[in-house]
Coordinates of C-alpha atoms in Angstrom, one line a residue:
M1 CA 88.0 37.7 107.4
T2 CA 87.1 35.0 109.8
L3 CA 83.5 34.0 110.5
K4 CA 82.5 34.9 114.1
I5 CA 79.6 33.2 115.8
G6 CA 79.2 34.2 119.4
K7 CA 82.6 33.6 121.0
F8 CA 83.8 31.3 118.3
E9 CA 85.8 32.2 115.2
F10 CA 86.2 30.1 112.0
N11 CA 88.3 30.3 108.9
S12 CA 86.0 28.0 106.9
R13 CA 82.5 29.0 105.9
L14 CA 81.4 25.5 105.0
F15 CA 79.7 23.5 107.8
L16 CA 79.4 19.8 107.1
G17 CA 77.0 17.2 108.5
T18 CA 78.5 13.8 109.6
G19 CA 75.5 11.5 108.9
K20 CA 74.4 9.4 106.0
Y21 CA 77.9 8.4 104.7
R22 CA 78.3 4.9 103.5
T23 CA 81.7 4.2 105.1
F24 CA 84.1 5.7 107.6
E25 CA 86.6 6.2 104.8
E26 CA 84.2 8.3 102.8
Q27 CA 83.2 10.4 105.8
K28 CA 86.7 11.0 106.9
G29 CA 87.9 11.9 103.3
A30 CA 84.9 14.2 102.8
V31 CA 85.5 16.1 106.0
E32 CA 89.2 16.5 105.1
A33 CA 88.4 17.6 101.6
S34 CA 85.8 20.1 102.8
E35 CA 88.3 21.9 105.1
S36 CA 85.3 22.5 107.3
E37 CA 86.0 23.4 110.9
V38 CA 82.4 22.8 112.1
L39 CA 80.8 19.3 112.0
T40 CA 77.2 18.8 112.8
F41 CA 75.4 15.7 114.1
A42 CA 72.0 14.8 115.5
V43 CA 72.3 13.9 119.2
R44 CA 69.2 11.8 119.2
R45 CA 70.5 9.6 116.4
M46 CA 73.7 8.5 118.0
N47 CA 75.0 7.1 121.2
I48 CA 77.4 9.7 122.6
F49 CA 78.2 7.9 125.9
D50 CA 78.9 4.3 125.0
D51 CA 82.3 3.9 123.5
N52 CA 81.4 0.4 122.3
Q53 CA 78.8 1.6 120.0
P54 CA 79.8 2.3 116.3
D55 CA 80.0 6.0 115.6
L56 CA 81.2 7.7 112.4
L57 CA 82.7 10.5 114.5
E58 CA 85.2 7.9 115.8
A59 CA 87.0 8.1 112.4
L60 CA 88.0 11.7 113.0
D61 CA 90.4 13.5 115.2
L62 CA 87.8 15.6 116.9
T63 CA 90.4 18.0 118.4
K64 CA 90.6 19.6 115.0
Y65 CA 86.9 20.5 114.8
K66 CA 84.2 22.3 116.6
L67 CA 81.2 20.0 117.0
L68 CA 77.7 21.5 116.4
P69 CA 75.1 19.1 117.9
N70 CA 71.6 19.6 116.6
T71 CA 68.2 18.8 118.1
A72 CA 66.8 17.0 115.0
G73 CA 64.0 14.6 116.1
A74 CA 62.5 17.1 118.6
N75 CA 58.9 18.1 118.1
T76 CA 58.6 20.5 121.0
A77 CA 60.8 23.2 122.7
E78 CA 61.1 21.0 125.8
E79 CA 62.4 18.1 123.7
A80 CA 64.9 20.3 121.9
V81 CA 66.2 21.8 125.2
R82 CA 66.6 18.4 126.8
T83 CA 68.6 17.2 123.8
A84 CA 70.8 20.3 123.8
K85 CA 71.5 19.9 127.5
L86 CA 72.4 16.2 127.0
A87 CA 75.0 17.2 124.4
H88 CA 76.3 20.0 126.6
A89 CA 76.6 17.6 129.6
S90 CA 78.6 15.2 127.5
G91 CA 81.3 17.9 127.1
L92 CA 80.9 18.1 123.3
C93 CA 80.3 21.8 123.0
D94 CA 78.2 24.6 124.3
M95 CA 77.2 25.6 120.8
V96 CA 73.9 24.0 119.6
K97 CA 71.7 24.1 116.5
V98 CA 68.0 24.3 117.3
E99 CA 66.0 22.2 115.0
I100 CA 62.3 21.4 115.7
I101 CA 60.2 20.0 112.9
G102 CA 56.6 21.1 112.7
C103 CA 55.5 19.2 109.6
P104 CA 56.4 15.5 109.1
K105 CA 55.7 15.7 105.3
T106 CA 57.7 18.8 104.4
L107 CA 60.1 18.7 107.4
L108 CA 59.6 22.4 107.8
P109 CA 60.5 23.9 111.2
D110 CA 57.9 24.8 113.8
P111 CA 58.2 28.6 114.3
V112 CA 56.4 28.8 117.6
E113 CA 58.4 25.9 119.3
T114 CA 61.6 27.2 117.7
L115 CA 61.2 30.6 119.3
R116 CA 60.4 29.0 122.6
A117 CA 63.4 26.7 122.5
T118 CA 65.7 29.5 121.4
E119 CA 64.7 31.6 124.4
M120 CA 65.2 28.8 126.9
L121 CA 68.6 27.8 125.5
L122 CA 69.8 31.4 125.5
E123 CA 68.8 31.6 129.2
E124 CA 71.1 28.6 129.7
G125 CA 74.0 30.6 128.3
M126 CA 74.5 28.5 125.2
T127 CA 75.6 29.7 121.8
V128 CA 72.5 29.1 119.8
L129 CA 72.2 28.7 116.0
V130 CA 68.7 28.4 114.8
Y131 CA 67.4 26.4 111.8
T132 CA 64.4 28.1 110.4
S133 CA 62.4 28.6 107.2
D134 CA 63.1 31.5 104.9
D135 CA 60.5 33.6 106.8
V136 CA 61.9 37.1 107.0
V137 CA 59.9 38.2 110.0
L138 CA 60.7 35.1 112.0
A139 CA 64.4 35.5 111.3
R140 CA 64.2 39.1 112.6
R141 CA 62.4 37.9 115.8
L142 CA 65.0 35.3 116.5
Q143 CA 67.8 37.8 116.1
E144 CA 66.0 40.3 118.4
M145 CA 65.7 37.5 120.9
G146 CA 69.5 37.2 120.9
C147 CA 70.4 34.1 118.9
H148 CA 73.9 33.9 117.6
A149 CA 73.2 32.8 114.0
I150 CA 70.2 32.3 111.7
M151 CA 70.1 29.1 109.5
P152 CA 67.4 29.5 106.9
G153 CA 66.6 26.6 104.7
A154 CA 67.2 26.9 101.0
S155 CA 64.6 24.3 100.3
P156 CA 63.2 21.2 102.1
I157 CA 65.7 19.1 104.0
G158 CA 67.5 16.6 101.9
S159 CA 65.6 17.6 98.7
G160 CA 68.7 18.9 96.8
L161 CA 66.4 21.5 95.1
G162 CA 68.8 24.3 95.8
I163 CA 67.7 27.9 96.6
I164 CA 64.0 28.1 95.6
N165 CA 63.3 31.5 97.1
P166 CA 66.4 33.7 96.7
L167 CA 64.4 36.9 97.3
N168 CA 63.4 36.0 100.8
L169 CA 66.9 34.7 101.5
Q170 CA 68.3 38.0 100.3
Y171 CA 65.9 39.9 102.5
I172 CA 67.0 37.9 105.5
I173 CA 70.7 38.5 104.7
E174 CA 70.2 42.2 104.1
Q175 CA 68.5 42.7 107.5
A176 CA 70.7 40.3 109.4
T177 CA 72.5 41.5 112.6
V178 CA 74.1 38.0 113.1
P179 CA 75.7 35.5 110.7
V180 CA 73.4 33.8 108.2
I181 CA 74.2 30.2 107.4
V182 CA 72.2 28.8 104.6
D183 CA 71.0 25.3 105.6
A184 CA 69.0 22.5 104.1
G185 CA 68.2 21.6 100.5
L186 CA 71.4 22.6 98.8
G187 CA 72.3 20.0 96.1
S188 CA 75.3 21.1 94.1
P189 CA 78.3 23.5 94.2
K190 CA 76.4 26.1 92.2
D191 CA 73.9 26.3 95.1
A192 CA 76.7 26.9 97.6
A193 CA 78.3 29.6 95.3
F194 CA 74.9 31.2 94.8
A195 CA 74.1 31.4 98.5
M196 CA 77.5 32.9 99.2
E197 CA 77.2 35.4 96.3
L198 CA 73.9 36.6 97.9
G199 CA 75.9 37.5 100.9
A200 CA 75.4 34.5 103.2
D201 CA 78.1 34.1 105.8
G202 CA 78.3 30.4 105.3
V203 CA 76.5 27.2 104.2
L204 CA 75.7 23.9 105.8
M205 CA 75.2 20.7 104.0
N206 CA 75.1 16.9 104.5
S207 CA 73.0 15.0 101.9
A208 CA 74.5 16.9 99.0
V209 CA 77.9 15.5 99.9
A210 CA 77.0 12.1 101.5
Y211 CA 74.6 11.0 98.8
S212 CA 76.8 11.9 95.8
E213 CA 78.5 9.1 94.0
D214 CA 81.9 10.4 95.2
P215 CA 81.5 12.3 98.5
I216 CA 85.2 13.2 98.7
K217 CA 85.2 14.9 95.3
M218 CA 81.9 16.6 96.1
A219 CA 83.2 17.8 99.4
L220 CA 86.1 19.4 97.6
A221 CA 83.8 20.9 95.0
M222 CA 81.6 22.4 97.8
N223 CA 84.7 23.8 99.5
L224 CA 85.9 25.5 96.4
A225 CA 82.4 26.8 95.5
T226 CA 81.9 28.3 99.0
K227 CA 85.2 30.1 98.7
A228 CA 84.5 31.3 95.1
G229 CA 81.0 32.5 96.1
R230 CA 82.4 34.5 99.0
L231 CA 85.1 36.0 96.9
A232 CA 82.5 37.0 94.3
Y233 CA 80.4 38.6 96.9
E234 CA 83.3 40.6 98.2
A235 CA 84.4 41.6 94.7
K236 CA 80.9 42.8 93.8
R237 CA 79.8 41.7 90.4
M238 CA 79.4 44.0 87.4
P239 CA 75.9 45.6 86.9
M240 CA 73.6 43.6 84.6
K241 CA 72.4 45.5 81.5
G242 CA 69.6 45.0 79.0
H243 CA 71.9 45.5 76.0
A244 CA 75.3 44.6 74.7
T245 CA 78.4 46.6 75.6
A246 CA 81.6 46.2 73.6
S247 CA 84.4 44.7 75.7
S248 CA 87.1 46.5 73.6
P249 CA 87.7 50.2 73.2
L250 CA 85.6 52.1 70.6
T251 CA 88.0 55.0 70.3
G252 CA 91.6 55.2 69.0
L253 CA 91.0 52.5 66.4
I254 CA 93.1 51.9 63.3
S255 CA 91.1 53.2 60.4
S256 CA 90.7 51.1 57.2

């Protein structure tokens, strides 16, 4: 089944960031290997109007992808809304990822400003995806407000620690009325597979791919892990038991 976010539909459930790559070639190869249809970028960290400025996105055929600008670098709702409107005015996309950092040390999101920005951008008619912590109540409030997807962090941004609080993440997924895209802190394919097995609708990553020794191979690994995790979730794993169970029949055996 396709992933539906607002009015958009995607076949891939792996969202990929476009920053931090060492070369155009690595970025382009990683994007192609990931088979991602959604590429994210920070509007405030690139020049989206001056064609003479170097831009990693120039290495890609952007007609093949849906761009997801984010408001990274914003500290208030007003800054986030201004950034989102800038991206929208450029004609890039009417889909935006709200990201407002509240703590410079941990880079955890500011819940109050995030709620305010989400409300304002929804009033603008945008498709709003929201980066948030793994706070179960906050995730519910954002959904009640009308956001189109929740993006809880697995662990601090860029840490590569993986999913440090799977219980909260599972609570968010179980109560979700909109897609849940696990974002931030994923470090390896096992993290992507784990998130998908928990029932997440997708995963978003950047550092885990860009900072690996071979981003193209890592992008392919993340692609396969995301697909495998989704298939495992749909197949429903066997129940765990506290004792051994023979895997072969115990009846109808040849007697000695």
